[in-house]
Short mmCIF file of C-alpha atoms and ligand atoms in Angstrom, two decimals:
data_model
loop_
_atom_site.label_atom_id
_atom_site.label_comp_id
_atom_site.label_asym_id
_atom_site.label_seq_id
_atom_site.Cartn_x
_atom_site.Cartn_y
_atom_site.Cartn_z
CA UNK A 1 13.05 18.05 4.50
CA UNK A 2 16.69 16.80 4.49
CA UNK A 3 19.04 18.31 1.90
CA UNK A 4 19.39 16.43 -1.37
CA UNK A 5 22.71 15.51 -2.97
CA UNK A 6 23.66 18.32 -5.39
CA UNK A 7 23.41 15.89 -8.38
CA UNK A 8 19.77 15.17 -7.52
CA UNK A 9 18.54 18.67 -6.73
CA UNK A 10 17.79 19.64 -10.31
CA UNK A 11 15.84 16.39 -10.80
CA UNK A 12 13.67 17.27 -7.82
CA UNK A 13 13.20 20.84 -9.05
CA UNK A 14 12.05 19.43 -12.38
CA UNK A 15 9.55 17.20 -10.56
CA UNK A 16 8.18 20.22 -8.67
CA UNK A 17 7.90 22.26 -11.86
CA UNK A 18 6.26 19.56 -13.98
CA UNK A 19 3.81 18.34 -11.32
CA UNK A 20 2.46 21.48 -9.62
CA UNK A 21 0.16 21.02 -6.63
CA UNK A 22 0.87 17.30 -6.25
CA UNK A 23 2.22 17.50 -2.70
CA UNK A 24 2.06 13.77 -1.90
CA UNK A 25 3.95 12.94 -5.09
CA UNK A 26 6.63 15.52 -4.28
CA UNK A 27 6.96 14.03 -0.79
CA UNK A 28 7.33 10.46 -2.11
CA UNK A 29 9.95 11.47 -4.69
CA UNK A 30 11.92 13.53 -2.18
CA UNK A 31 11.92 10.64 0.29
CA UNK A 32 13.54 8.33 -2.27
CA UNK A 33 15.98 10.90 -3.69
CA UNK A 34 17.15 11.73 -0.15
CA UNK A 35 18.49 8.14 0.12
CA UNK A 36 20.24 8.07 -3.25
CA UNK A 37 23.24 10.39 -2.58
CA UNK A 38 25.67 7.52 -1.83
CA UNK A 39 24.36 5.57 -4.84
CA UNK A 40 25.02 8.29 -7.41
CA UNK A 41 28.52 8.80 -5.96
CA UNK A 42 29.26 5.12 -6.58
CA UNK A 43 27.31 4.84 -9.87
CA UNK A 44 27.47 8.02 -11.93
CA UNK A 45 25.85 6.09 -14.80
CA UNK A 46 22.48 6.44 -13.04
CA UNK A 47 22.53 10.24 -13.30
CA UNK A 48 24.46 10.41 -16.58
CA UNK A 49 22.02 7.97 -18.21
CA UNK A 50 19.03 10.05 -17.10
CA UNK A 51 17.76 7.03 -15.16
CA UNK A 52 16.54 8.97 -12.13
CA UNK A 53 14.88 11.68 -14.23
CA UNK A 54 13.11 9.03 -16.29
CA UNK A 55 12.04 7.16 -13.15
CA UNK A 56 10.28 10.29 -11.90
CA UNK A 57 8.18 10.61 -15.06
CA UNK A 58 5.39 8.02 -15.44
CA UNK A 59 5.47 6.02 -18.66
CA UNK A 60 1.75 6.67 -19.12
CA UNK A 61 -1.00 8.55 -17.23
CA UNK A 62 -4.63 7.84 -18.00
CA UNK A 63 -7.51 9.99 -16.72
CA UNK A 64 -11.08 9.21 -17.66
CA UNK A 65 -14.72 10.03 -16.97
CA UNK A 66 -16.77 7.47 -15.04
CA UNK A 67 -20.51 8.15 -15.48
CA UNK A 68 -23.01 5.97 -13.62
CA UNK A 69 -26.61 6.07 -12.41
CA UNK A 70 -27.37 6.02 -8.66
CA UNK A 71 -30.33 4.34 -6.93
CA UNK A 72 -32.41 7.52 -7.30
CA UNK A 73 -31.92 7.48 -11.05
CA UNK A 74 -29.57 10.48 -10.98
CA UNK A 75 -26.45 10.55 -13.14
CA UNK A 76 -23.19 10.71 -11.14
CA UNK A 77 -19.83 11.59 -12.64
CA UNK A 78 -16.54 10.49 -11.12
CA UNK A 79 -12.99 10.65 -12.34
CA UNK A 80 -10.91 7.52 -12.95
CA UNK A 81 -7.10 7.25 -13.02
CA UNK A 82 -4.47 4.73 -13.96
CA UNK A 83 -0.82 5.74 -13.80
CA UNK A 84 1.46 3.19 -15.48
CA UNK A 85 4.68 4.31 -13.89
CA UNK A 86 7.47 1.90 -14.76
CA UNK A 87 7.60 -1.41 -16.59
CA UNK A 88 11.34 -2.15 -16.51
CA UNK A 89 10.88 -5.26 -14.35
CA UNK A 90 7.52 -6.53 -15.61
CA UNK A 91 3.92 -5.52 -16.31
CA UNK A 92 2.67 -2.53 -14.32
CA UNK A 93 1.31 -3.78 -11.01
CA UNK A 94 -0.47 -1.91 -8.23
CA UNK A 95 -3.86 -1.43 -6.66
CA UNK A 96 -6.92 0.70 -7.31
CA UNK A 97 -8.08 3.10 -4.59
CA UNK A 98 -11.66 4.36 -4.36
CA UNK A 99 -11.77 7.29 -1.94
CA UNK A 100 -13.00 10.90 -2.26
CA UNK A 101 -9.45 12.19 -1.63
CA UNK A 102 -8.09 10.53 -4.79
CA UNK A 103 -6.60 12.86 -7.41
CA UNK A 104 -3.64 12.56 -9.76
CA UNK A 105 -1.06 13.48 -7.06
CA UNK A 106 -2.19 10.64 -4.77
CA UNK A 107 -2.17 8.10 -7.59
CA UNK A 108 1.31 9.24 -8.66
CA UNK A 109 2.74 9.05 -5.15
CA UNK A 110 1.35 5.54 -4.77
CA UNK A 111 2.55 4.49 -8.23
CA UNK A 112 6.04 5.86 -7.59
CA UNK A 113 6.33 4.00 -4.27
CA UNK A 114 5.06 0.87 -5.96
CA UNK A 115 8.03 0.74 -8.36
CA UNK A 116 10.54 0.27 -5.53
CA UNK A 117 8.28 -1.90 -3.41
CA UNK A 118 7.67 -4.30 -6.28
CA UNK A 119 11.36 -4.38 -7.06
CA UNK A 120 12.12 -5.26 -3.42
CA UNK A 121 9.84 -8.30 -3.55
CA UNK A 122 12.17 -9.87 -6.13
CA UNK A 123 9.15 -10.67 -8.33
CA UNK A 124 8.98 -9.68 -12.05
CA UNK A 125 6.52 -6.79 -11.71
CA UNK A 126 6.66 -3.12 -12.65
CA UNK A 127 4.92 -0.28 -10.81
CA UNK A 128 1.53 1.35 -11.34
CA UNK A 129 -1.50 2.54 -9.41
CA UNK A 130 -5.02 3.73 -10.09
CA UNK A 131 -8.32 4.62 -8.60
CA UNK A 132 -11.15 7.08 -8.46
CA UNK A 133 -12.60 9.85 -6.32
CA UNK A 134 -15.71 7.65 -5.95
CA UNK A 135 -16.75 7.24 -2.29
CA UNK A 136 -18.16 3.74 -1.68
CA UNK A 137 -19.29 4.72 1.85
CA UNK A 138 -23.08 4.66 2.14
CA UNK A 139 -23.53 3.33 -1.42
CA UNK A 140 -25.67 0.24 -2.03
CA UNK A 141 -24.16 -2.93 -3.54
CA UNK A 142 -26.01 -2.15 -6.77
CA UNK A 143 -24.48 1.34 -6.94
CA UNK A 144 -20.99 -0.02 -6.27
CA UNK A 145 -21.53 -2.60 -9.03
CA UNK A 146 -22.70 0.01 -11.57
CA UNK A 147 -19.76 2.23 -10.70
CA UNK A 148 -17.26 -0.64 -11.06
CA UNK A 149 -18.77 -1.66 -14.39
CA UNK A 150 -18.52 1.86 -15.75
CA UNK A 151 -14.95 2.21 -14.44
CA UNK A 152 -13.90 -1.03 -16.15
CA UNK A 153 -15.67 -0.09 -19.39
CA UNK A 154 -12.85 2.41 -19.90
CA UNK A 155 -10.02 0.74 -17.98
CA UNK A 156 -10.23 -2.61 -19.82
CA UNK A 157 -8.48 -1.27 -22.93
CA UNK A 158 -5.39 -0.30 -20.93
CA UNK A 159 -4.83 -3.46 -18.87
CA UNK A 160 -3.95 -7.12 -19.48
CA UNK A 161 -2.00 -10.01 -18.08
CA UNK A 162 1.20 -8.84 -19.84
CA UNK A 163 0.47 -5.11 -19.72
CA UNK A 164 -0.96 -3.89 -16.45
CA UNK A 165 -2.46 -5.89 -13.59
CA UNK A 166 -4.51 -3.89 -11.06
CA UNK A 167 -5.54 -5.10 -7.57
CA UNK A 168 -7.35 -3.67 -4.53
CA UNK A 169 -6.37 -0.86 -2.17
CA UNK A 170 -8.39 1.43 0.11
CA UNK A 171 -12.08 1.10 -0.77
CA UNK A 172 -11.46 -1.76 -3.19
CA UNK A 173 -11.81 -5.25 -1.71
CA UNK A 174 -13.12 -8.61 -2.90
CA UNK A 175 -16.57 -7.24 -3.76
CA UNK A 176 -15.21 -4.54 -6.06
CA UNK A 177 -12.60 -6.83 -7.68
CA UNK A 178 -15.48 -9.23 -8.45
CA UNK A 179 -17.55 -6.57 -10.23
CA UNK A 180 -14.47 -5.29 -12.09
CA UNK A 181 -13.41 -8.76 -13.22
CA UNK A 182 -16.97 -9.63 -14.27
CA UNK A 183 -17.16 -6.58 -16.51
CA UNK A 184 -13.68 -7.20 -17.98
CA UNK A 185 -14.66 -10.77 -18.80
CA UNK A 186 -17.90 -9.63 -20.40
CA UNK A 187 -16.36 -6.90 -22.56
CA UNK A 188 -13.37 -8.90 -23.75
CA UNK A 189 -15.02 -12.34 -23.87
CA UNK A 190 -11.85 -13.73 -22.31
CA UNK A 191 -11.41 -15.53 -18.98
CA UNK A 192 -8.09 -13.83 -18.41
CA UNK A 193 -7.54 -14.57 -14.71
CA UNK A 194 -4.15 -12.89 -14.62
CA UNK A 195 -5.57 -9.43 -15.47
CA UNK A 196 -6.55 -8.60 -11.87
CA UNK A 197 -5.40 -9.90 -8.49
CA UNK A 198 -7.31 -10.13 -5.23
CA UNK A 199 -9.90 -12.38 -6.87
CA UNK A 200 -12.16 -14.78 -4.97
CA UNK A 201 -10.86 -18.31 -4.38
CA UNK A 202 -13.37 -19.99 -6.68
CA UNK A 203 -12.55 -17.73 -9.65
CA UNK A 204 -8.78 -17.56 -9.80
CA UNK A 205 -7.85 -15.99 -6.48
CA UNK A 206 -5.00 -17.04 -4.22
CA UNK A 207 -5.04 -18.26 -0.67
CA UNK A 208 -3.58 -15.65 1.71
CA UNK A 209 -4.07 -12.68 -0.66
CA UNK A 210 -6.66 -10.95 1.57
CA UNK A 211 -4.43 -11.51 4.60
CA UNK A 212 -1.11 -10.88 2.86
CA UNK A 213 -0.39 -7.20 3.54
CA UNK A 214 -1.23 -7.40 7.25
CA UNK A 215 0.45 -10.78 7.75
CA UNK A 216 3.49 -9.69 5.75
CA UNK A 217 3.80 -6.55 7.88
CA UNK A 218 3.85 -8.62 11.05
CA UNK A 219 6.36 -11.09 9.57
CA UNK A 220 8.58 -8.12 8.75
CA UNK A 221 8.26 -6.69 12.27
CA UNK A 222 8.98 -10.13 13.70
CA UNK A 223 12.28 -10.06 11.80
CA UNK A 224 13.00 -6.56 13.13
CA UNK A 225 12.34 -7.82 16.65
CA UNK A 226 14.50 -10.92 16.16
CA UNK A 227 17.40 -8.78 14.97
CA UNK A 228 17.18 -7.09 18.40
CA UNK A 229 16.88 -10.40 20.22
CA UNK A 230 13.17 -9.85 20.96
CA UNK A 231 9.80 -11.26 19.84
CA UNK A 232 6.07 -10.44 19.84
CA UNK A 233 5.35 -12.47 22.99
CA UNK A 234 3.73 -10.14 25.54
CA UNK A 235 4.16 -7.02 23.37
CA UNK A 236 1.55 -4.27 23.57
CA UNK A 237 0.67 -3.09 20.07
CA UNK A 238 -1.44 -0.29 18.57
CA UNK A 239 -2.72 -0.44 14.99
CA UNK A 240 -4.37 2.43 13.14
CA UNK A 241 -7.19 1.78 10.68
CA UNK A 242 -9.61 -1.14 10.81
CA UNK A 243 -9.72 -2.14 7.14
CA UNK A 244 -8.05 -4.95 5.26
CA UNK A 245 -4.45 -4.32 6.30
CA UNK A 246 -5.23 -3.46 9.93
CA UNK A 247 -7.53 -6.44 10.41
CA UNK A 248 -5.04 -9.06 9.28
CA UNK A 249 -2.12 -7.37 11.04
CA UNK A 250 -4.09 -7.60 14.29
CA UNK A 251 -4.83 -11.28 13.64
CA UNK A 252 -1.16 -12.17 13.10
CA UNK A 253 0.06 -10.15 16.10
CA UNK A 254 -2.37 -12.09 18.30
CA UNK A 255 -1.22 -15.38 16.76
CA UNK A 256 2.40 -14.53 17.59
CA UNK A 257 1.59 -13.71 21.22
CA UNK A 258 1.27 -9.90 21.17
CA UNK A 259 -1.85 -7.93 22.10
CA UNK A 260 -3.33 -5.19 19.93
CA UNK A 261 -5.10 -2.92 22.42
CA UNK A 262 -6.36 -0.22 20.02
CA UNK A 263 -7.37 0.42 16.42
CA UNK A 264 -9.15 3.24 14.60
CA UNK A 265 -11.17 4.47 11.65
CA UNK A 266 -11.70 7.97 10.31
CA UNK A 267 -14.28 8.67 13.06
CA UNK A 268 -12.06 7.85 16.08
CA UNK A 269 -10.43 4.97 17.91
CA UNK A 270 -11.35 2.13 20.20
CA UNK A 271 -9.36 0.84 23.19
CA UNK A 272 -9.90 -2.75 24.27
CA UNK A 273 -7.31 -3.82 26.83
CA UNK A 274 -8.24 -7.51 26.43
CA UNK A 275 -7.08 -7.33 22.81
CA UNK A 276 -9.20 -6.30 19.82
CA UNK A 277 -11.93 -8.89 19.16
CA UNK A 278 -11.57 -9.61 15.44
CA UNK A 279 -14.92 -11.31 15.04
CA UNK A 280 -16.67 -8.24 16.39
CA UNK A 281 -14.48 -5.90 14.33
CA UNK A 282 -15.33 -7.86 11.18
CA UNK A 283 -19.04 -7.77 12.01
CA UNK A 284 -18.97 -3.98 12.56
CA UNK A 285 -16.72 -2.93 9.66
CA UNK A 286 -17.31 -5.56 6.98
CA UNK A 287 -20.83 -6.91 7.57
CA UNK A 288 -22.64 -3.86 8.94
CA UNK A 289 -20.20 -1.47 7.17
CA UNK A 290 -20.70 0.73 10.25
CA UNK A 291 -18.57 3.20 12.22
CA UNK A 292 -16.14 2.01 14.86
CA UNK A 293 -18.13 3.27 17.87
CA UNK A 294 -20.44 0.31 17.28
CA UNK A 295 -17.55 -1.95 18.34
CA UNK A 296 -17.50 -0.30 21.79
CA UNK A 297 -21.34 -0.20 21.93
CA UNK A 298 -21.50 -3.94 21.27
CA UNK A 299 -18.50 -4.98 23.38
CA UNK A 300 -19.59 -3.08 26.50
CA UNK A 301 -17.50 -3.43 29.71
CA UNK A 302 -14.37 -1.29 29.86
CA UNK A 303 -14.04 -0.97 26.11
CA UNK A 304 -14.05 2.68 25.17
CA UNK A 305 -14.46 4.62 21.94
CA UNK A 306 -12.72 7.99 21.61
CA UNK A 307 -14.34 10.19 19.01
CA UNK A 308 -11.82 12.07 16.87
CA UNK A 309 -8.52 12.12 18.73
CA UNK A 310 -5.42 10.16 17.86
CA UNK A 311 -4.90 6.44 18.32
CA UNK A 312 -1.19 7.27 18.82
CA UNK A 313 -2.08 8.60 22.31
CA UNK A 314 -2.52 4.98 23.42
CA UNK A 315 0.74 3.71 24.98
CA UNK A 316 2.39 0.79 23.16
CA UNK A 317 5.75 -0.84 22.40
CA UNK A 318 4.97 -1.43 18.73
CA UNK A 319 2.96 0.97 16.55
CA UNK A 320 1.63 -0.13 13.16
CA UNK A 321 0.06 2.67 11.07
CA UNK A 322 -2.32 0.88 8.67
CA UNK A 323 -4.82 3.58 7.66
CA UNK A 324 -3.66 6.30 5.27
CA UNK A 325 -0.88 8.67 4.19
CA UNK A 326 0.54 11.25 6.64
CA UNK A 327 -1.53 10.01 9.57
CA UNK A 328 1.40 9.93 12.04
CA UNK A 329 3.09 13.32 12.43
CA UNK A 330 6.00 14.59 14.56
CA UNK A 331 3.77 15.33 17.56
CA UNK A 332 2.33 11.83 17.41
CA UNK A 333 5.87 10.45 17.18
CA UNK A 334 6.88 12.39 20.30
CA UNK A 335 3.86 11.06 22.18
CA UNK A 336 4.69 7.50 21.11
CA UNK A 337 8.28 8.04 22.27
CA UNK A 338 7.28 9.35 25.66
CA UNK A 339 5.11 6.25 26.04
CA UNK A 340 8.05 3.93 25.31
CA UNK A 341 7.56 2.88 21.68
CA UNK A 342 10.40 0.69 20.34
CA UNK A 343 9.22 -0.10 16.80
CA UNK A 344 7.06 1.69 14.22
CA UNK A 345 6.34 -0.14 10.95
CA UNK A 346 4.14 1.06 8.11
CA UNK A 347 1.27 -1.13 6.94
CA UNK A 348 -0.18 1.83 5.02
CA UNK A 349 1.64 3.73 2.26
CA UNK A 350 3.59 6.76 3.55
CA UNK A 351 1.57 7.07 6.80
CA UNK A 352 4.49 8.63 8.70
CA UNK A 353 5.44 12.21 7.84
CA UNK A 354 9.15 12.90 7.09
CA UNK A 355 9.40 14.95 10.31
CA UNK A 356 7.98 12.05 12.33
CA UNK A 357 10.44 9.63 10.70
CA UNK A 358 13.26 11.95 11.74
CA UNK A 359 12.00 12.17 15.36
CA UNK A 360 11.80 8.38 15.57
CA UNK A 361 15.19 7.82 13.92
CA UNK A 362 16.95 10.29 16.23
CA UNK A 363 15.52 8.43 19.22
CA UNK A 364 16.77 5.06 17.90
CA UNK A 365 13.29 3.62 17.31
CA UNK A 366 13.26 0.79 14.75
CA UNK A 367 11.39 2.13 11.71
CA UNK A 368 10.07 -0.18 8.96
CA UNK A 369 9.08 1.87 5.86
CA UNK A 370 5.98 0.81 3.92
CA UNK A 371 7.90 -0.01 0.74
CA UNK A 372 9.45 -2.90 2.59
CA UNK A 373 7.06 -3.63 5.45
CA UNK A 374 3.79 -3.70 3.46
CA UNK A 375 5.19 -5.37 0.33
CA UNK A 376 3.60 -8.70 1.29
CA UNK A 377 0.34 -7.73 -0.41
CA UNK A 378 1.79 -7.15 -3.84
CA UNK A 379 4.18 -10.08 -3.44
CA UNK A 380 1.21 -12.39 -2.88
CA UNK A 381 -0.52 -10.78 -5.86
CA UNK A 382 2.50 -11.88 -7.90
CA UNK A 383 2.05 -15.38 -6.43
CA UNK A 384 -1.59 -15.21 -7.57
CA UNK A 385 -0.36 -14.32 -11.08
CA UNK A 386 2.00 -17.32 -10.97
CA UNK A 387 -0.86 -19.63 -10.02
CA UNK A 388 -3.06 -18.17 -12.76
CA UNK A 389 -0.33 -18.61 -15.38
CA UNK A 390 0.17 -22.27 -14.44
CA UNK A 391 -3.58 -22.89 -13.86
CA UNK A 392 -2.72 -24.11 -10.39
CA UNK A 393 -3.81 -23.28 -6.87
CA UNK A 394 -1.66 -23.67 -3.82
CA UNK A 395 -2.61 -24.48 -0.23
CA UNK A 396 -2.90 -21.82 2.45
CA UNK A 397 0.17 -23.09 4.30
CA UNK A 398 2.34 -23.25 1.20
CA UNK A 399 1.34 -19.73 0.15
CA UNK A 400 1.86 -18.35 3.63
CA UNK A 401 5.32 -19.97 3.77
CA UNK A 402 6.21 -18.28 0.48
CA UNK A 403 5.00 -14.93 1.86
CA UNK A 404 7.01 -15.34 5.06
CA UNK A 405 10.09 -16.26 3.03
CA UNK A 406 9.67 -13.18 0.81
CA UNK A 407 9.31 -10.89 3.85
CA UNK A 408 12.43 -12.37 5.44
CA UNK A 409 14.25 -11.79 2.13
CA UNK A 410 13.14 -8.15 1.99
CA UNK A 411 14.21 -7.63 5.59
CA UNK A 412 17.70 -9.02 5.04
CA UNK A 413 18.11 -7.18 1.75
CA UNK A 414 17.23 -3.87 3.49
CA UNK A 415 19.75 -4.49 6.25
CA UNK A 416 22.52 -5.68 3.91
CA UNK A 417 22.06 -2.71 1.58
CA UNK A 418 21.95 -0.21 4.45
CA UNK A 419 25.19 -1.68 5.75
CA UNK A 420 26.83 -1.58 2.30
CA UNK A 421 25.97 2.11 1.88
CA UNK A 422 27.17 3.15 5.33
CA UNK A 423 23.86 3.38 7.24
CA UNK A 424 23.69 0.19 9.30
CA UNK A 425 20.24 -0.59 10.71
CA UNK A 426 18.55 2.13 8.60
CA UNK A 427 15.66 0.36 6.87
CA UNK A 428 14.64 3.49 4.92
CA UNK A 429 18.01 3.79 3.21
CA UNK A 430 18.18 0.02 2.70
CA UNK A 431 14.71 -0.24 1.14
CA UNK A 432 15.11 2.78 -1.12
CA UNK A 433 18.54 1.80 -2.44
CA UNK A 434 17.85 -1.93 -2.82
CA UNK A 435 14.55 -1.20 -4.61
CA UNK A 436 16.11 1.48 -6.79
CA UNK A 437 19.27 -0.27 -8.00
CA UNK A 438 17.43 -3.27 -9.42
CA UNK A 439 15.08 -1.08 -11.47
CA UNK A 440 17.88 1.28 -12.50
CA UNK A 441 20.05 -1.57 -13.77
CA UNK A 442 17.16 -2.98 -15.79
CA UNK A 443 16.48 0.46 -17.27
CA UNK A 444 20.14 0.84 -18.25
CA UNK A 445 20.02 -2.52 -20.05
CA UNK A 446 16.81 -1.65 -21.91
CA UNK A 447 18.14 1.56 -23.44
CA UNK A 448 16.40 4.91 -23.64
CA UNK A 449 12.76 3.86 -23.91
P1 LIG B 501 -9.34 -0.24 3.65
O1 LIG B 501 -10.22 0.60 2.84
O2 LIG B 501 -9.67 -1.69 3.83
O3 LIG B 501 -9.18 0.39 5.11
C1 LIG B 501 -8.69 1.68 5.31
C2 LIG B 501 -8.81 1.98 6.79
O4 LIG B 501 -8.14 3.21 7.07
C3 LIG B 501 -10.25 2.14 7.25
O5 LIG B 501 -10.36 1.71 8.58
C4 LIG B 501 -10.43 3.66 7.16
O6 LIG B 501 -11.45 4.17 8.01
C5 LIG B 501 -9.09 4.12 7.64
N1 LIG B 501 -8.84 5.50 7.17
C6 LIG B 501 -8.85 5.94 5.90
N2 LIG B 501 -8.60 7.26 5.86
C7 LIG B 501 -8.43 7.62 7.15
C8 LIG B 501 -8.15 8.84 7.78
N3 LIG B 501 -8.00 9.97 7.07
N4 LIG B 501 -8.03 8.85 9.14
C9 LIG B 501 -8.18 7.70 9.87
N5 LIG B 501 -8.46 6.52 9.31
C10 LIG B 501 -8.58 6.48 7.98
O7 LIG B 501 -7.87 -0.08 3.02
P2 LIG B 501 -6.60 -1.03 3.16
O8 LIG B 501 -6.56 -1.61 4.52
O9 LIG B 501 -6.55 -1.91 1.99
O10 LIG B 501 -5.42 0.02 2.99
C11 LIG B 501 -4.90 0.79 4.08
C12 LIG B 501 -3.54 1.33 3.70
O11 LIG B 501 -2.66 0.25 3.36
C13 LIG B 501 -3.51 2.29 2.49
O12 LIG B 501 -2.50 3.23 2.68
C14 LIG B 501 -3.11 1.34 1.36
O13 LIG B 501 -2.52 2.05 0.28
C15 LIG B 501 -2.10 0.47 2.07
N6 LIG B 501 -1.83 -0.81 1.43
C16 LIG B 501 -2.85 -1.69 1.16
C17 LIG B 501 -2.57 -2.89 0.57
C18 LIG B 501 -3.62 -3.93 0.36
O14 LIG B 501 -3.25 -5.06 -0.02
N7 LIG B 501 -4.88 -3.66 0.61
C19 LIG B 501 -1.21 -3.23 0.11
C20 LIG B 501 -0.20 -2.28 0.53
C21 LIG B 501 -0.53 -1.10 1.13
P3 LIG B 501 -12.93 4.47 7.43
O15 LIG B 501 -13.59 3.12 7.38
O16 LIG B 501 -13.51 5.41 8.40
O17 LIG B 501 -12.72 5.09 6.07
#
């Protein structure tokens, strides 16, 4: 890990001491603090006012039991989390993740990242995140519904349009948001559309929300390419994951003239030189809820499935990690480099390890950090909240134009801030500092709360 500025070292030591065993949270905090040296030199009020120390401590952390009955009639117990990290800019906002790997450290890393990401969007939203160690894989619809209902039976008392507005993340898509919203509505007897985002179109959802993270990522990369005088036309692209973010990133790359030749899931990866067939991918992953090898089985021809292994072995010019944290390490980065990668941009949260980021940066590869590159999802959630508040619904094209405009704004704010703080072209520094200063200034104005 790079050395921290001496004024920030004790803050990081405090984070380590107060949050033992939460490795992902430590990593996320360190990554931001490592960018803030030049900021605290220029603005001693941020350290003197305890702003950074306060930012590292969530405003509220909720952990609860989620009991539910499975299809065999057995009682299952999961653990639910909601970390309300920072509300200086607006109500807490961030997704819910259902995955067996979820524990407090994962939720805190995601919630911490969310503060700066949400700030970067320019929308009035604070940062939070939640989830459960529930594994939806292999569960029937009825089991998923009972789990979601039990989860919301506790969560409902902590959330609200002006308090905390959850959305989806890994393992939480339209189906789960539906069950969660239904239970919230039943318990509270209120049709409070603005309490959750990622809703269906007929019950308060926004056009483009399902597509927004993947589309936004590709809009961001398009800006990165333009700033180098290039474009997607003819580019060979590899995407990891095959869920919500990956799917829509692939769609937008194809629309802009690139070809995504490989994608993955936790069982392995598929290589389809003609370009990933999105209809087939949707059928395999969303309809059959099957493993990725079924894509190759159904496609036939030269399409191959590689069990296990790394999708980063597939040569490409643009790599878009869209699966999970720490999925692209230094060895993967070296392989990508030797195969001629020019741009890596994060659709997932923190998918690239710090060592891999360093390898890529030293080689001059354009690197788009998730805080900036995948902010389109939460930005469109904020657009959904706007539509809910005004009881309006916008067209697909209008909403997509707003998303594209927001992503262009984030891109230019990253570059301008990086330049201002002496690291031209460094999107990591730009995103961290631009996201941080807005929240820090708001916190200074609001006093010690
Ligand atoms: P999904 O659940 O829709 O998809 C996740 C995908 O990643 C699946 O293909 C899954 O494979 C794969 N995956 C998960 N864990 C691993 C692993 N250990 N190794 C390889 N593949 C893995 O989630 P999303 O697409 O919504 O989210 C993906 C990432 O994007 C997460 O980091 C999330 O936090 C981030 N993100 C999501 C946003 C959103 O709007 N949804 C917004 C911003 C960021 P399998 O099916 O085998 O589990």
